[in-house]
Amino acid sequence: MSLLDFSSDVFIAAFFLYSGAFMLFTIAIMGRKWSGRDPKAHTARWGKVAFTVSSVGLLCHIAYFVTRWMGSGHIPVSNMYEFMTFLSMMVMVAFTVIFAIYRKIILGVFAVPISIIVMAYAAVFPQEVQPLIPSLQSIYLNIHVTLAATGESFFAVGFAAGLMYLLRTVKFDSVEKVDRKQQRLVEFTLFSIIVIIGFLGSVFAFRGAGYETVFVRQNVTIDSPGQENSTIEKVSYKMPPIVAPYHSEIESFQSFLGMKAPLFEAPAWMNGVNAGRKFNTVIWSLISGLLLYGVIRLIARKPLGKAIHPVMDGIDEGDLDEIAYRAIAIGFPIFTLGALIFAMIWAQVAWGRFWGWDPKEVWALITWLFYSAYLHLRLARGWQGRKSAWLAVLGFLVVMFTLVGVNLVIAGLHSYAGTD
Amino acid sequence: MMGHAPFIANTKCECGHQNPVGTVLCEACGKPIGEEFDSSENLEMRYDGVARRSQRVNPGVIDLIWNFFSSVKIAIYLIVLTLLGSMLGTVFPQESTFLNIDASTYYKEQYGAAGQIYYTLGFSHTYESWWFVSLLVMIGASLVICSLDRVLPLYKALTRQKIRKHRQFLTRQKVVLIANIEEDPEVWVTRLLQPLKKKGYRVKVDGGALLAEKHRFSRWGPYVIHIGLIIFLLAVLARGLPGLNMDQHLAFPQGEITRIPDTTYYLKNEKFKVEFYTEEEMPEEFRGKKVLPKLYQTSAVLYQCTADCIDPSKEPQLSEVAAHDIQVNSPLEYKGLKAYQFDYDLTPVLRSVQPELINSANGESYGKFMLEMKNPERSFQVGPYTLTLKEKYLDFGLNEEGQPVSKSPYPNAPAFLFLIKGPDLPSAGQQYFYFPKQVDKAQFQQASINDKLGGQDRFLELDVANMSDVDFAESTAYLNIRVDRAMPFVWLGAGIVMLGLVLGFYWQHRRIWLIVSNGELTLGGHTNKNWFGFRREIVSILERVDMAVDEKSLDNGGGLA
């Protein structure tokens, strides 16, 4: 068995161990109310088991990282798959650090799934080891990417704690206008997470079924007078095309549930065949997200926020507020160092300018400005509790847009990371 | 909260200390100022409750500007506006991303109406726009003024702390403990010294009162960050000053020494190399499908001109000063001048030809001469004939008026206009157009041009006899030549920011005040962050003097930040 095979095996092991740890953490919290047991002792005992399992998972994850590094000859953070696997690892590291400080079992219920989702997202991308192109052959690849991901992982834990704070404190039974608004916002946040799970579900379901439909589009451009240039773009859909690329033709079509042709065409402003494909993916994610949400609602028979709220019973809200803040306060300097300072140093060495307003650079700056505003609001304007929690939740959205959205929606110098 | 300065002008505390207007907590004893009724709310401990410059009464114009920029609220607005502005700039690619486009039409063609609006509103150059730069400058002003407004009073307050504070100052902290002490106050306080010192506290005792403090330097963290940011912003602004910054993209044909404009430097591209990963180095999925570059490298030598640099009639005298294999992540560096691998072109570039002058009537050859593309000599003696170079076009073309011009400084389509004098020619000489490249000869119709210039009976031709008379540069490396004298200050600023972040976020300023009197202990504690850890520390210190306290019972409410 080669190093790389071993590497992918322990990665899968880590995935299942995290999933197991998540369930154990949930049992540790939910099982408090089971009859015939002392709630405190129950949580402590199951929490210990859960944390042990998640730590073994983290060890497997680290083993994946080390062996992939050894097997490929370069640090495995060079494409989207490797970056996401690394990010999920650092989320677990950040969770472990914060858990070691605060010993709050409930944190496992919310932080571990973030890592699981990021891991699953990694699997969307091609997994083979790619040799490094010249621009990535630098020691700064190791420093810049890893530090930035570490800082972002602490923001992820801050997000988890912020969301927990909201689930704990929002009055889900109240019909007051203010509370209704909070309920809806929490519900929307949870729904968004479910849409991401829906996205992952549809990717893997259609991939498992081997679905493929191909579109072609001919592009005619006039470069100079009298010179016509025609290029053919081809795009392969891995999900049934509800929406076809703008002005394209079907090359091959695999029917799905009696669907024999795309339902409609992408609008003209969606440039390129890939825009159509991405739009299609968004639609499928929404459909499966809605389905999933509907099923959960049917089972729970109440809004998700209201259903989760009792789980948070007895958790000190002050601690949750502090955990969210502390995670961000730990992550902020690391993020500054990795995502801005070392990014500037590397840009200076590779491109001759430390700052070029590349979209990825700008979004790293936006993330930094956002958390700067968060810290100023909290430390100097006394924004604590609910407002602070919402900012922690929103901040992670900014982080995810910087990491994923920029590559999907806006291209730029960082687009070589290979996105789907 | 209690951010507003109270209206009551009487700022004299009951302890007799006269405080400046705007003081929240008495500078001496810490008793809240200007509260008419006793309150049990947590105290406002920001900047230790001292007055700031921005809280002066009867502000003048300068005071008003000062007050504006000293407000954290304004600073946050500036941060948020910069954030939103930055977002706008990423909607479509910025103009600076492209080397040569006509922005006035590009955005409309590429993105339709939205692109047109984007361009018209000036978002296609967001980061150079007046409003964005103004925002950055205002953030700079806010950084300076906010910091000065707070750091000086805070410094004063922290350096002259009194040990014995007003009881209310203690009981209204966010960490409070009130307990019974049966021992002698001074003995009990002395017993506490050892555990406090062990935890790193510096302790001062005044009878039955105690002040323990640690990691005060952490309070300077935010101000250090702001100083770093100011240096960073100033360095970035300084880059715009003339002479501090140079940025040019130049072509360096292999084997040639090329002058770097506006400097005394010359750079020779000795060899350019591009390598690709072999099939074995690629993952199976990619074999035969993808080509991945492995290395771009320009082996370069940098020369400095030591004499005859400006005189065009003399060859400049060069001395080698640096040599480096320039790769993507490894520029050549010499005294602030840097050369970065930017691009390459593997199309061979004509360097020189040795055309032969022949008599087309009888086939007689008069000999050949060396004609260089870049710096050709002005005249040549070939047999009995003298050729004078009248015009040179490296990239021949015709402009709108039909006049010959050179479209670029690169020898893509070189053309030379000679005046030939000698036997059997008119005394004024005969003009002759010469295109060294065969394709250009045909495309620009060299023969018919010359027929017009010299008439039908002309008999002289220039031609290359064989390929050994042609010299090519195999490839061209494009390097980005940069000078950026402000960079050391950019890094200095970034370094100071990092130092401040570490000081401010990884340590916390912790203070414990306590008074033991009449058999009762009153303890108040304050930290700027991490109350959880602080409470835990106090519990463990009190354990050492056999006092069991529950962590949560120390929490006097609101103790979150």
PDB file of C-alpha atoms in Angstrom, chain A residues 101-104 128-138 271 316 318-319 321-322 325-326 329-334 336-337 341 344-346 348-354 356-357 359 362-363 365-366 368-370 372-373 375-382 384-385 410, chain B residues 46-47 72-73 76 79-80 82-83 86-87 90 110-111 127-128 132 174 226 229 232 236 239 277 281-283 285-286 290 292-296 328-331 338 340 480 482 487 490-491 494 497-498 501 505-506 508 528-533 535-536 552 558 560-561:
ATOM      1  CA  ILE A 101      -9.960  25.966  27.730  1.00  0.00           C
ATOM      2  CA  TYR A 102     -13.707  25.937  28.397  1.00  0.00           C
ATOM      3  CA  ARG A 103     -14.629  22.237  28.662  1.00  0.00           C
ATOM      4  CA  LYS A 104     -18.076  22.803  27.207  1.00  0.00           C
ATOM      5  CA  GLU A 128      -5.348  13.385  -7.258  1.00  0.00           C
ATOM      6  CA  VAL A 129      -1.968  14.751  -6.288  1.00  0.00           C
ATOM      7  CA  GLN A 130      -0.940  17.488  -8.686  1.00  0.00           C
ATOM      8  CA  PRO A 131       2.638  18.655  -9.126  1.00  0.00           C
ATOM      9  CA  LEU A 132       3.192  22.307  -8.230  1.00  0.00           C
ATOM     10  CA  ILE A 133       3.170  24.943 -10.945  1.00  0.00           C
ATOM     11  CA  PRO A 134       6.046  27.469 -10.712  1.00  0.00           C
ATOM     12  CA  SER A 135       4.055  30.160  -8.933  1.00  0.00           C
ATOM     13  CA  LEU A 136       3.224  27.789  -6.066  1.00  0.00           C
ATOM     14  CA  GLN A 137       6.786  26.572  -5.572  1.00  0.00           C
ATOM     15  CA  SER A 138       7.535  28.615  -2.520  1.00  0.00           C
ATOM     16  CA  ASN A 271     -21.311  34.627 -19.332  1.00  0.00           C
ATOM     17  CA  ASP A 316     -24.708  29.464  30.570  1.00  0.00           C
ATOM     18  CA  GLY A 318     -22.419  34.245  29.270  1.00  0.00           C
ATOM     19  CA  ASP A 319     -19.989  31.394  28.634  1.00  0.00           C
ATOM     20  CA  ASP A 321     -20.817  34.712  24.444  1.00  0.00           C
ATOM     21  CA  GLU A 322     -17.307  34.581  25.809  1.00  0.00           C
ATOM     22  CA  TYR A 325     -15.491  36.235  21.388  1.00  0.00           C
ATOM     23  CA  ARG A 326     -12.460  34.335  22.627  1.00  0.00           C
ATOM     24  CA  ALA A 329      -9.798  36.995  19.528  1.00  0.00           C
ATOM     25  CA  ILE A 330      -7.441  34.023  19.212  1.00  0.00           C
ATOM     26  CA  GLY A 331      -8.036  33.729  15.483  1.00  0.00           C
ATOM     27  CA  PHE A 332      -7.713  37.402  14.589  1.00  0.00           C
ATOM     28  CA  PRO A 333      -3.923  37.809  15.013  1.00  0.00           C
ATOM     29  CA  ILE A 334      -3.297  34.466  13.279  1.00  0.00           C
ATOM     30  CA  THR A 336      -3.815  38.868  10.123  1.00  0.00           C
ATOM     31  CA  LEU A 337      -0.426  37.197   9.988  1.00  0.00           C
ATOM     32  CA  ILE A 341       0.987  39.867   6.125  1.00  0.00           C
ATOM     33  CA  MET A 344       1.719  40.415   1.080  1.00  0.00           C
ATOM     34  CA  ILE A 345       5.212  38.999   1.574  1.00  0.00           C
ATOM     35  CA  TRP A 346       4.529  36.191  -0.889  1.00  0.00           C
ATOM     36  CA  GLN A 348       5.982  40.737  -3.167  1.00  0.00           C
ATOM     37  CA  VAL A 349       8.315  37.815  -3.842  1.00  0.00           C
ATOM     38  CA  ALA A 350       6.268  36.191  -6.589  1.00  0.00           C
ATOM     39  CA  TRP A 351       4.605  39.062  -8.395  1.00  0.00           C
ATOM     40  CA  GLY A 352       6.730  42.025  -7.397  1.00  0.00           C
ATOM     41  CA  ARG A 353       3.899  43.870  -5.681  1.00  0.00           C
ATOM     42  CA  PHE A 354       2.681  43.251  -2.154  1.00  0.00           C
ATOM     43  CA  GLY A 356      -2.662  44.333  -6.261  1.00  0.00           C
ATOM     44  CA  TRP A 357      -6.372  44.503  -5.395  1.00  0.00           C
ATOM     45  CA  PRO A 359     -10.409  39.858  -5.651  1.00  0.00           C
ATOM     46  CA  VAL A 362      -9.661  42.324  -1.373  1.00  0.00           C
ATOM     47  CA  TRP A 363     -11.889  39.731   0.250  1.00  0.00           C
ATOM     48  CA  LEU A 365      -9.081  42.523   3.581  1.00  0.00           C
ATOM     49  CA  ILE A 366     -12.882  42.636   3.817  1.00  0.00           C
ATOM     50  CA  TRP A 368     -10.189  41.515   8.296  1.00  0.00           C
ATOM     51  CA  LEU A 369     -12.139  44.783   8.273  1.00  0.00           C
ATOM     52  CA  PHE A 370     -15.270  42.910   9.313  1.00  0.00           C
ATOM     53  CA  SER A 372     -11.925  44.664  13.146  1.00  0.00           C
ATOM     54  CA  ALA A 373     -15.353  46.272  13.237  1.00  0.00           C
ATOM     55  CA  LEU A 375     -13.773  43.878  17.887  1.00  0.00           C
ATOM     56  CA  HIS A 376     -14.251  47.656  18.019  1.00  0.00           C
ATOM     57  CA  LEU A 377     -17.990  47.287  18.462  1.00  0.00           C
ATOM     58  CA  ARG A 378     -17.503  44.799  21.211  1.00  0.00           C
ATOM     59  CA  LEU A 379     -14.609  46.368  23.080  1.00  0.00           C
ATOM     60  CA  ALA A 380     -15.384  50.051  22.678  1.00  0.00           C
ATOM     61  CA  ARG A 381     -19.122  50.156  22.013  1.00  0.00           C
ATOM     62  CA  GLY A 382     -20.165  47.392  24.348  1.00  0.00           C
ATOM     63  CA  GLN A 384     -22.114  41.924  23.609  1.00  0.00           C
ATOM     64  CA  GLY A 385     -24.532  39.089  23.667  1.00  0.00           C
ATOM     65  CA  ILE A 410     -15.188  36.065  -9.274  1.00  0.00           C
TER      66      ILE A 410
ATOM     67  CA  ARG B  46     -13.037  51.913  29.668  1.00  0.00           C
ATOM     68  CA  TYR B  47      -9.848  53.985  29.843  1.00  0.00           C
ATOM     69  CA  VAL B  72     -14.832  55.099  17.928  1.00  0.00           C
ATOM     70  CA  LYS B  73     -18.287  55.231  16.404  1.00  0.00           C
ATOM     71  CA  ILE B  76     -16.381  51.947  12.925  1.00  0.00           C
ATOM     72  CA  ILE B  79     -14.221  50.697   8.613  1.00  0.00           C
ATOM     73  CA  VAL B  80     -17.661  49.588   7.445  1.00  0.00           C
ATOM     74  CA  THR B  82     -14.241  50.909   3.427  1.00  0.00           C
ATOM     75  CA  LEU B  83     -15.468  47.336   3.657  1.00  0.00           C
ATOM     76  CA  SER B  86     -13.948  47.239  -1.299  1.00  0.00           C
ATOM     77  CA  MET B  87     -16.807  44.858  -2.015  1.00  0.00           C
ATOM     78  CA  THR B  90     -14.793  43.153  -6.794  1.00  0.00           C
ATOM     79  CA  GLN B 110     -18.370  42.446 -21.709  1.00  0.00           C
ATOM     80  CA  TYR B 111     -21.046  42.979 -19.088  1.00  0.00           C
ATOM     81  CA  TYR B 127      -9.277  51.565  -5.324  1.00  0.00           C
ATOM     82  CA  GLU B 128      -7.749  54.600  -7.006  1.00  0.00           C
ATOM     83  CA  PHE B 132     -11.784  55.342  -1.546  1.00  0.00           C
ATOM     84  CA  LYS B 174     -17.787  42.838  37.128  1.00  0.00           C
ATOM     85  CA  HIS B 226      -2.633  51.586  15.520  1.00  0.00           C
ATOM     86  CA  LEU B 229      -1.159  50.716  10.846  1.00  0.00           C
ATOM     87  CA  PHE B 232       1.898  51.063   7.058  1.00  0.00           C
ATOM     88  CA  VAL B 236       1.775  53.006   1.142  1.00  0.00           C
ATOM     89  CA  ARG B 239       4.976  54.864  -2.713  1.00  0.00           C
ATOM     90  CA  TYR B 277       6.360  18.086 -15.958  1.00  0.00           C
ATOM     91  CA  GLU B 281       5.568  13.171 -12.760  1.00  0.00           C
ATOM     92  CA  MET B 282       1.888  13.735 -13.493  1.00  0.00           C
ATOM     93  CA  PRO B 283      -0.989  11.922 -11.832  1.00  0.00           C
ATOM     94  CA  GLU B 285      -5.720  11.218 -14.587  1.00  0.00           C
ATOM     95  CA  PHE B 286      -3.769  14.013 -16.270  1.00  0.00           C
ATOM     96  CA  LYS B 290      -2.892  18.320 -19.448  1.00  0.00           C
ATOM     97  CA  LEU B 292       1.734  21.534 -16.448  1.00  0.00           C
ATOM     98  CA  PRO B 293       4.675  23.927 -16.355  1.00  0.00           C
ATOM     99  CA  LYS B 294       7.439  23.065 -13.919  1.00  0.00           C
ATOM    100  CA  LEU B 295       9.919  25.881 -14.252  1.00  0.00           C
ATOM    101  CA  TYR B 296      10.321  29.299 -15.842  1.00  0.00           C
ATOM    102  CA  VAL B 328       8.749  32.949 -10.398  1.00  0.00           C
ATOM    103  CA  ASN B 329       9.347  32.948  -6.667  1.00  0.00           C
ATOM    104  CA  SER B 330      12.938  34.098  -6.814  1.00  0.00           C
ATOM    105  CA  PRO B 331      13.631  37.563  -8.239  1.00  0.00           C
ATOM    106  CA  LYS B 338      14.332  43.808  -8.417  1.00  0.00           C
ATOM    107  CA  TYR B 340      10.784  39.372 -11.537  1.00  0.00           C
ATOM    108  CA  ASN B 480       9.082  43.038 -14.372  1.00  0.00           C
ATOM    109  CA  ARG B 482      10.773  47.212  -9.911  1.00  0.00           C
ATOM    110  CA  MET B 487       8.863  48.598   1.201  1.00  0.00           C
ATOM    111  CA  VAL B 490       5.557  48.691   4.804  1.00  0.00           C
ATOM    112  CA  TRP B 491       7.103  45.646   6.495  1.00  0.00           C
ATOM    113  CA  ALA B 494       3.099  45.232   9.399  1.00  0.00           C
ATOM    114  CA  VAL B 497       0.790  45.625  13.902  1.00  0.00           C
ATOM    115  CA  MET B 498       1.566  41.968  14.581  1.00  0.00           C
ATOM    116  CA  LEU B 501      -1.988  42.085  18.084  1.00  0.00           C
ATOM    117  CA  PHE B 505      -4.947  39.525  22.323  1.00  0.00           C
ATOM    118  CA  TYR B 506      -2.769  36.888  23.929  1.00  0.00           C
ATOM    119  CA  GLN B 508      -4.872  40.334  29.473  1.00  0.00           C
ATOM    120  CA  ASN B 528      -9.925  43.788  29.690  1.00  0.00           C
ATOM    121  CA  LYS B 529     -10.821  40.362  28.325  1.00  0.00           C
ATOM    122  CA  ASN B 530     -11.229  36.704  29.221  1.00  0.00           C
ATOM    123  CA  TRP B 531     -13.302  37.049  32.375  1.00  0.00           C
ATOM    124  CA  PHE B 532     -13.738  33.298  32.484  1.00  0.00           C
ATOM    125  CA  GLY B 533      -9.998  32.729  32.966  1.00  0.00           C
ATOM    126  CA  ARG B 535     -12.487  34.271  37.683  1.00  0.00           C
ATOM    127  CA  ARG B 536     -10.865  30.864  37.590  1.00  0.00           C
ATOM    128  CA  LYS B 552     -19.810  31.654  39.030  1.00  0.00           C
ATOM    129  CA  GLY B 558     -22.427  41.717  32.598  1.00  0.00           C
ATOM    130  CA  LEU B 560     -18.729  38.984  29.398  1.00  0.00           C
ATOM    131  CA  ALA B 561     -16.120  40.739  27.367  1.00  0.00           C
TER     132      ALA B 561
END
